PDB file of C-alpha atoms in Angstrom:
ATOM      1  CA  MET M   1       4.708  17.507  14.576  1.00  0.00           C
ATOM      2  CA  SER M   2       4.119  14.284  12.673  1.00  0.00           C
ATOM      3  CA  GLY M   3       7.801  13.963  11.830  1.00  0.00           C
ATOM      4  CA  LYS M   4       7.156  12.619   8.321  1.00  0.00           C
ATOM      5  CA  SER M   5       9.746  14.824   6.687  1.00  0.00           C
ATOM      6  CA  PHE M   6      10.363  12.515   3.745  1.00  0.00           C
ATOM      7  CA  GLN M   7       6.736  11.940   2.807  1.00  0.00           C
ATOM      8  CA  ARG M   8       5.733  12.979  -0.694  1.00  0.00           C
ATOM      9  CA  ALA M   9       3.299  15.796  -1.263  1.00  0.00           C
ATOM     10  CA  SER M  10      -0.353  14.702  -1.520  1.00  0.00           C
ATOM     11  CA  THR M  11      -0.512  16.233  -5.027  1.00  0.00           C
ATOM     12  CA  TRP M  12       1.962  13.631  -6.231  1.00  0.00           C
ATOM     13  CA  TYR M  13      -0.306  10.834  -4.982  1.00  0.00           C
ATOM     14  CA  SER M  14      -3.223  12.387  -6.859  1.00  0.00           C
ATOM     15  CA  VAL M  15      -1.194  12.562 -10.079  1.00  0.00           C
ATOM     16  CA  VAL M  16      -0.222   8.879  -9.762  1.00  0.00           C
ATOM     17  CA  GLN M  17      -3.778   7.893  -8.855  1.00  0.00           C
ATOM     18  CA  PHE M  18      -5.324   9.495 -11.921  1.00  0.00           C
ATOM     19  CA  SER M  19      -2.470   8.210 -14.081  1.00  0.00           C
ATOM     20  CA  CYS M  20      -3.396   4.676 -12.970  1.00  0.00           C
ATOM     21  CA  TYR M  21      -7.037   5.326 -13.816  1.00  0.00           C
ATOM     22  CA  ALA M  22      -6.076   6.711 -17.240  1.00  0.00           C
ATOM     23  CA  ALA M  23      -3.802   3.753 -17.926  1.00  0.00           C
ATOM     24  CA  GLY M  24      -6.567   1.374 -16.906  1.00  0.00           C
ATOM     25  CA  GLY M  25      -9.044   3.105 -19.203  1.00  0.00           C
ATOM     26  CA  TYR M  26      -6.597   2.924 -22.133  1.00  0.00           C
ATOM     27  CA  LEU M  27      -5.958  -0.771 -21.450  1.00  0.00           C
ATOM     28  CA  LEU M  28      -9.709  -1.403 -21.405  1.00  0.00           C
ATOM     29  CA  TYR M  29     -10.029   0.410 -24.743  1.00  0.00           C
ATOM     30  CA  ALA M  30      -7.097  -1.580 -26.243  1.00  0.00           C
ATOM     31  CA  ASN M  31      -8.613  -4.767 -24.819  1.00  0.00           C
ATOM     32  CA  VAL M  32     -11.949  -4.145 -26.537  1.00  0.00           C
ATOM     33  CA  GLN M  33     -10.258  -3.321 -29.840  1.00  0.00           C
ATOM     34  CA  LEU M  34      -8.117  -6.483 -29.746  1.00  0.00           C
ATOM     35  CA  SER M  35     -11.173  -8.556 -28.885  1.00  0.00           C
ATOM     36  CA  ARG M  36     -13.027  -7.076 -31.844  1.00  0.00           C
ATOM     37  CA  LEU M  37     -10.123  -7.837 -34.153  1.00  0.00           C
ATOM     38  CA  GLY M  38      -9.796 -11.395 -32.826  1.00  0.00           C
ATOM     39  CA  LEU M  39     -13.509 -12.211 -33.073  1.00  0.00           C
ATOM     40  CA  ALA M  40     -13.703 -10.702 -36.586  1.00  0.00           C
ATOM     41  CA  ALA M  41     -10.719 -12.865 -37.601  1.00  0.00           C
ATOM     42  CA  GLU M  42     -12.620 -15.905 -36.234  1.00  0.00           C
ATOM     43  CA  GLY M  43     -15.443 -15.089 -38.634  1.00  0.00           C
ATOM     44  CA  TRP M  44     -17.948 -13.539 -36.235  1.00  0.00           C
ATOM     45  CA  GLY M  45     -20.467 -11.123 -37.676  1.00  0.00           C
ATOM     46  CA  GLU M  46     -20.142  -7.396 -36.884  1.00  0.00           C
ATOM     47  CA  LEU M  47     -23.181  -7.321 -34.581  1.00  0.00           C
ATOM     48  CA  TRP M  48     -21.866 -10.235 -32.500  1.00  0.00           C
ATOM     49  CA  VAL M  49     -18.346  -8.804 -32.460  1.00  0.00           C
ATOM     50  CA  ASN M  50     -19.559  -5.480 -31.103  1.00  0.00           C
ATOM     51  CA  SER M  51     -21.968  -7.118 -28.662  1.00  0.00           C
ATOM     52  CA  ALA M  52     -19.284  -9.379 -27.234  1.00  0.00           C
ATOM     53  CA  ALA M  53     -16.774  -6.530 -26.956  1.00  0.00           C
ATOM     54  CA  VAL M  54     -19.267  -4.327 -25.105  1.00  0.00           C
ATOM     55  CA  ALA M  55     -20.175  -7.221 -22.805  1.00  0.00           C
ATOM     56  CA  ILE M  56     -16.494  -7.902 -22.004  1.00  0.00           C
ATOM     57  CA  ALA M  57     -15.895  -4.195 -21.308  1.00  0.00           C
ATOM     58  CA  ALA M  58     -18.931  -3.930 -19.026  1.00  0.00           C
ATOM     59  CA  ILE M  59     -18.139  -7.082 -17.039  1.00  0.00           C
ATOM     60  CA  GLU M  60     -14.473  -6.196 -16.610  1.00  0.00           C
ATOM     61  CA  ALA M  61     -15.262  -2.606 -15.686  1.00  0.00           C
ATOM     62  CA  ALA M  62     -17.682  -3.866 -13.037  1.00  0.00           C
ATOM     63  CA  ILE M  63     -15.073  -6.261 -11.711  1.00  0.00           C
ATOM     64  CA  SER M  64     -12.447  -3.488 -11.595  1.00  0.00           C
ATOM     65  CA  ILE M  65     -14.813  -1.359  -9.491  1.00  0.00           C
ATOM     66  CA  TYR M  66     -16.236  -4.010  -7.201  1.00  0.00           C
ATOM     67  CA  VAL M  67     -14.167  -7.151  -6.915  1.00  0.00           C
ATOM     68  CA  VAL M  68     -10.787  -5.438  -6.456  1.00  0.00           C
ATOM     69  CA  SER M  69     -12.174  -3.361  -3.565  1.00  0.00           C
ATOM     70  CA  PRO M  70     -12.023  -5.779  -0.589  1.00  0.00           C
ATOM     71  CA  ASP M  71     -13.987  -3.295   1.581  1.00  0.00           C
ATOM     72  CA  ASN M  72     -17.064  -4.121  -0.521  1.00  0.00           C
ATOM     73  CA  TRP M  73     -16.857  -7.881  -0.028  1.00  0.00           C
ATOM     74  CA  ASP M  74     -18.756  -7.716   3.262  1.00  0.00           C
ATOM     75  CA  ASP M  75     -21.815  -6.711   1.232  1.00  0.00           C
ATOM     76  CA  ILE M  76     -21.806 -10.114  -0.489  1.00  0.00           C
ATOM     77  CA  TYR M  77     -21.517 -11.947   2.829  1.00  0.00           C
ATOM     78  CA  GLN M  78     -24.296  -9.935   4.459  1.00  0.00           C
ATOM     79  CA  SER M  79     -26.577 -10.428   1.489  1.00  0.00           C
ATOM     80  CA  LEU M  80     -26.032 -14.171   1.501  1.00  0.00           C
ATOM     81  CA  ALA M  81     -26.383 -14.419   5.274  1.00  0.00           C
ATOM     82  CA  GLY M  82     -29.664 -12.521   5.218  1.00  0.00           C
ATOM     83  CA  MET M  83     -31.375 -14.671   2.579  1.00  0.00           C
ATOM     84  CA  GLY M  84     -34.873 -15.714   3.506  1.00  0.00           C
ATOM     85  CA  GLY M  85     -35.648 -12.835   5.853  1.00  0.00           C
ATOM     86  CA  SER M  86     -35.026 -12.284   9.539  1.00  0.00           C
ATOM     87  CA  ASP M  87     -38.352 -13.684  10.739  1.00  0.00           C
ATOM     88  CA  ASP M  88     -37.800 -17.164  12.144  1.00  0.00           C
ATOM     89  CA  LYS M  89     -40.886 -18.581  10.412  1.00  0.00           C
ATOM     90  CA  LYS M  90     -39.829 -17.202   7.002  1.00  0.00           C
ATOM     91  CA  ALA M  91     -36.071 -17.749   7.321  1.00  0.00           C
ATOM     92  CA  LEU M  92     -34.523 -20.416   5.167  1.00  0.00           C
ATOM     93  CA  PRO M  93     -32.951 -23.427   6.905  1.00  0.00           C
ATOM     94  CA  GLY M  94     -29.215 -23.122   7.474  1.00  0.00           C
ATOM     95  CA  TRP M  95     -28.294 -25.979   5.108  1.00  0.00           C
ATOM     96  CA  LEU M  96     -30.412 -24.460   2.302  1.00  0.00           C
ATOM     97  CA  LYS M  97     -28.740 -21.061   2.813  1.00  0.00           C
ATOM     98  CA  MET M  98     -25.340 -22.722   2.495  1.00  0.00           C
ATOM     99  CA  ILE M  99     -26.337 -24.493  -0.724  1.00  0.00           C
ATOM    100  CA  LEU M 100     -27.809 -21.327  -2.258  1.00  0.00           C
ATOM    101  CA  SER M 101     -24.778 -19.298  -1.156  1.00  0.00           C
ATOM    102  CA  ALA M 102     -22.435 -21.802  -2.745  1.00  0.00           C
ATOM    103  CA  LEU M 103     -24.490 -21.795  -5.965  1.00  0.00           C
ATOM    104  CA  ILE M 104     -24.555 -17.979  -6.139  1.00  0.00           C
ATOM    105  CA  VAL M 105     -20.810 -17.684  -5.453  1.00  0.00           C
ATOM    106  CA  GLY M 106     -20.143 -20.466  -7.967  1.00  0.00           C
ATOM    107  CA  VAL M 107     -22.197 -18.765 -10.669  1.00  0.00           C
ATOM    108  CA  VAL M 108     -20.456 -15.417 -10.034  1.00  0.00           C
ATOM    109  CA  LEU M 109     -17.007 -17.060 -10.180  1.00  0.00           C
ATOM    110  CA  ALA M 110     -17.963 -18.995 -13.313  1.00  0.00           C
ATOM    111  CA  ILE M 111     -19.114 -15.774 -15.030  1.00  0.00           C
ATOM    112  CA  CYS M 112     -15.868 -14.036 -14.058  1.00  0.00           C
ATOM    113  CA  PHE M 113     -13.707 -16.978 -15.153  1.00  0.00           C
ATOM    114  CA  GLY M 114     -15.675 -17.387 -18.394  1.00  0.00           C
ATOM    115  CA  ALA M 115     -15.462 -13.673 -19.199  1.00  0.00           C
ATOM    116  CA  TYR M 116     -11.689 -13.580 -18.659  1.00  0.00           C
ATOM    117  CA  ALA M 117     -11.074 -16.829 -20.543  1.00  0.00           C
ATOM    118  CA  PHE M 118     -13.111 -15.522 -23.481  1.00  0.00           C
ATOM    119  CA  ASP M 119     -11.329 -12.178 -23.266  1.00  0.00           C
ATOM    120  CA  TRP M 120      -7.934 -13.841 -23.227  1.00  0.00           C
ATOM    121  CA  TYR M 121      -8.811 -15.991 -26.212  1.00  0.00           C
ATOM    122  CA  SER M 122     -10.161 -13.048 -28.257  1.00  0.00           C
ATOM    123  CA  ASN M 123      -7.111 -10.921 -27.335  1.00  0.00           C
ATOM    124  CA  PHE M 124      -4.836 -13.766 -28.423  1.00  0.00           C
ATOM    125  CA  ALA M 125      -6.650 -14.077 -31.734  1.00  0.00           C
ATOM    126  CA  GLY M 126      -6.507 -10.308 -32.207  1.00  0.00           C
ATOM    127  CA  LEU M 127      -2.775 -10.121 -31.520  1.00  0.00           C
ATOM    128  CA  TYR M 128      -1.469 -13.294 -33.163  1.00  0.00           C
ATOM    129  CA  GLY M 129      -4.306 -14.513 -35.371  1.00  0.00           C
ATOM    130  CA  PRO M 130      -6.530 -17.580 -34.970  1.00  0.00           C
ATOM    131  CA  GLY M 131      -4.647 -20.877 -34.640  1.00  0.00           C
ATOM    132  CA  ALA M 132      -1.315 -19.252 -33.808  1.00  0.00           C
ATOM    133  CA  GLU M 133       1.104 -21.094 -31.563  1.00  0.00           C
ATOM    134  CA  ILE M 134       0.542 -20.357 -27.875  1.00  0.00           C
ATOM    135  CA  THR M 135       3.844 -19.377 -26.306  1.00  0.00           C
ATOM    136  CA  GLN M 136       4.724 -18.333 -22.743  1.00  0.00           C
ATOM    137  CA  LYS M 137       5.288 -14.770 -23.946  1.00  0.00           C
ATOM    138  CA  ALA M 138       1.859 -14.679 -25.611  1.00  0.00           C
ATOM    139  CA  ILE M 139       0.168 -16.053 -22.497  1.00  0.00           C
ATOM    140  CA  LEU M 140       1.740 -13.412 -20.267  1.00  0.00           C
ATOM    141  CA  PHE M 141       1.132 -10.559 -22.718  1.00  0.00           C
ATOM    142  CA  CYS M 142      -2.524 -11.420 -23.211  1.00  0.00           C
ATOM    143  CA  LEU M 143      -2.994 -11.820 -19.465  1.00  0.00           C
ATOM    144  CA  ALA M 144      -1.466  -8.383 -18.881  1.00  0.00           C
ATOM    145  CA  ILE M 145      -3.927  -6.846 -21.354  1.00  0.00           C
ATOM    146  CA  SER M 146      -6.885  -8.770 -19.935  1.00  0.00           C
ATOM    147  CA  LEU M 147      -6.124  -7.968 -16.275  1.00  0.00           C
ATOM    148  CA  GLY M 148      -4.455  -4.570 -16.717  1.00  0.00           C
ATOM    149  CA  THR M 149      -7.602  -2.536 -16.122  1.00  0.00           C
ATOM    150  CA  GLU M 150      -8.335  -4.239 -12.806  1.00  0.00           C
ATOM    151  CA  VAL M 151      -4.751  -3.973 -11.598  1.00  0.00           C
ATOM    152  CA  CYS M 152      -4.597  -0.238 -12.493  1.00  0.00           C
ATOM    153  CA  ALA M 153      -7.952   0.395 -10.808  1.00  0.00           C
ATOM    154  CA  PHE M 154      -6.814  -1.344  -7.633  1.00  0.00           C
ATOM    155  CA  LEU M 155      -3.455   0.430  -7.495  1.00  0.00           C
ATOM    156  CA  GLY M 156      -5.064   3.785  -8.259  1.00  0.00           C
ATOM    157  CA  HIS M 157      -7.534   3.341  -5.419  1.00  0.00           C
ATOM    158  CA  GLN M 158      -4.785   2.400  -2.962  1.00  0.00           C
ATOM    159  CA  VAL M 159      -2.537   5.292  -4.013  1.00  0.00           C
ATOM    160  CA  GLY M 160      -5.521   7.614  -3.576  1.00  0.00           C
ATOM    161  CA  ARG M 161      -6.008   6.387  -0.051  1.00  0.00           C
ATOM    162  CA  LEU M 162      -2.301   6.993   0.717  1.00  0.00           C
ATOM    163  CA  GLY M 163      -2.734  10.472  -0.739  1.00  0.00           C
ATOM    164  CA  LYS M 164      -5.535  11.224   1.700  1.00  0.00           C
ATOM    165  CA  ILE M 165      -3.344  10.080   4.592  1.00  0.00           C
ATOM    166  CA  ALA M 166      -0.485  12.262   3.306  1.00  0.00           C
ATOM    167  CA  LYS M 167      -2.787  15.254   2.992  1.00  0.00           C
ATOM    168  CA  GLN M 168      -4.081  14.734   6.538  1.00  0.00           C
ATOM    169  CA  ASP M 169      -0.473  14.616   7.848  1.00  0.00           C
ATOM    170  CA  GLN M 170       0.419  17.790   5.917  1.00  0.00           C
ATOM    171  CA  LEU M 171      -2.638  19.625   7.311  1.00  0.00           C
ATOM    172  CA  GLN M 172      -1.751  18.489  10.814  1.00  0.00           C
ATOM    173  CA  GLU M 173       1.788  19.726  10.324  1.00  0.00           C
ATOM    174  CA  SER M 174       0.511  23.059   8.970  1.00  0.00           C
ATOM    175  CA  MET M 175      -1.716  23.494  11.961  1.00  0.00           C
ATOM    176  CA  GLU M 176       1.337  23.266  14.182  1.00  0.00           C
ATOM    177  CA  ILE M 177       3.842  25.229  12.114  1.00  0.00           C
ATOM    178  CA  ASP M 178       1.772  28.016  10.474  1.00  0.00           C
ATOM    179  CA  PRO M 179       0.540  29.584  13.754  1.00  0.00           C
ATOM    180  CA  GLN M 180       4.118  29.561  15.048  1.00  0.00           C
ATOM    181  CA  ASN M 181       5.339  31.297  11.852  1.00  0.00           C
ATOM    182  CA  ILE M 182       2.579  33.941  12.117  1.00  0.00           C
ATOM    183  CA  TYR M 183       3.392  34.456  15.761  1.00  0.00           C
ATOM    184  CA  ALA M 184       7.115  34.850  15.056  1.00  0.00           C
ATOM    185  CA  ALA M 185       6.390  37.280  12.207  1.00  0.00           C
ATOM    186  CA  GLU M 186       4.187  39.447  14.423  1.00  0.00           C
ATOM    187  CA  ILE M 187       6.800  39.457  17.205  1.00  0.00           C
ATOM    188  CA  ARG M 188       9.454  40.461  14.645  1.00  0.00           C
ATOM    189  CA  LYS M 189       7.327  43.385  13.424  1.00  0.00           C
ATOM    190  CA  HIS M 190       6.675  44.469  17.023  1.00  0.00           C
ATOM    191  CA  ARG M 191      10.369  44.386  17.919  1.00  0.00           C
ATOM    192  CA  ILE M 192      11.325  46.300  14.807  1.00  0.00           C
ATOM    193  CA  MET M 193       8.777  48.979  15.757  1.00  0.00           C
ATOM    194  CA  LEU M 194      10.208  49.150  19.293  1.00  0.00           C
ATOM    195  CA  ALA M 195      13.719  49.420  17.906  1.00  0.00           C
ATOM    196  CA  LYS M 196      12.681  52.294  15.661  1.00  0.00           C
ATOM    197  CA  GLN M 197      11.023  54.090  18.597  1.00  0.00           C
ATOM    198  CA  ALA M 198      14.115  53.607  20.736  1.00  0.00           C
ATOM    199  CA  ALA M 199      16.319  55.041  17.996  1.00  0.00           C
TER     200      ALA M 199
END
């Protein structure tokens, strides 16, 4: 047997996983609404307010799916390493690949940083109003709202993986215990039958 007597049931992991996803979805919704309030308070028109809110939601949802899943980061490296083709005549020089790779990574990081900085500012304006004093509490609270979706997505994914491992352990344990239980039950019935015949 696996000996993991104190491991939680895999169902519990699933409940926590989907709770994380639900919390992340709610935080994304709250984030968008706060951004809309903040940008409207700054005097932005309704079209621009809605467009910016949708753009923030899309970028942060993509980040929560891709960037917080380290298993996917190899895709970026392989894409950058393969630039220019595999044919020696068509391949880009090594120094040019490095420059292009640095530029691409720099642009991606700048987009992410810009999106989160803009999101933080619009959340701050939505919560406290434009021109309000920036306090440590406000910084942390706005950061929690801005990054909450990504954190919940990451934790939900990791808990889901642990749930799969727990389910595998439970199935392995069942494969060992259930046949023994069935065998013991059949032996019991057979012995009862023999006892009745002997009586």
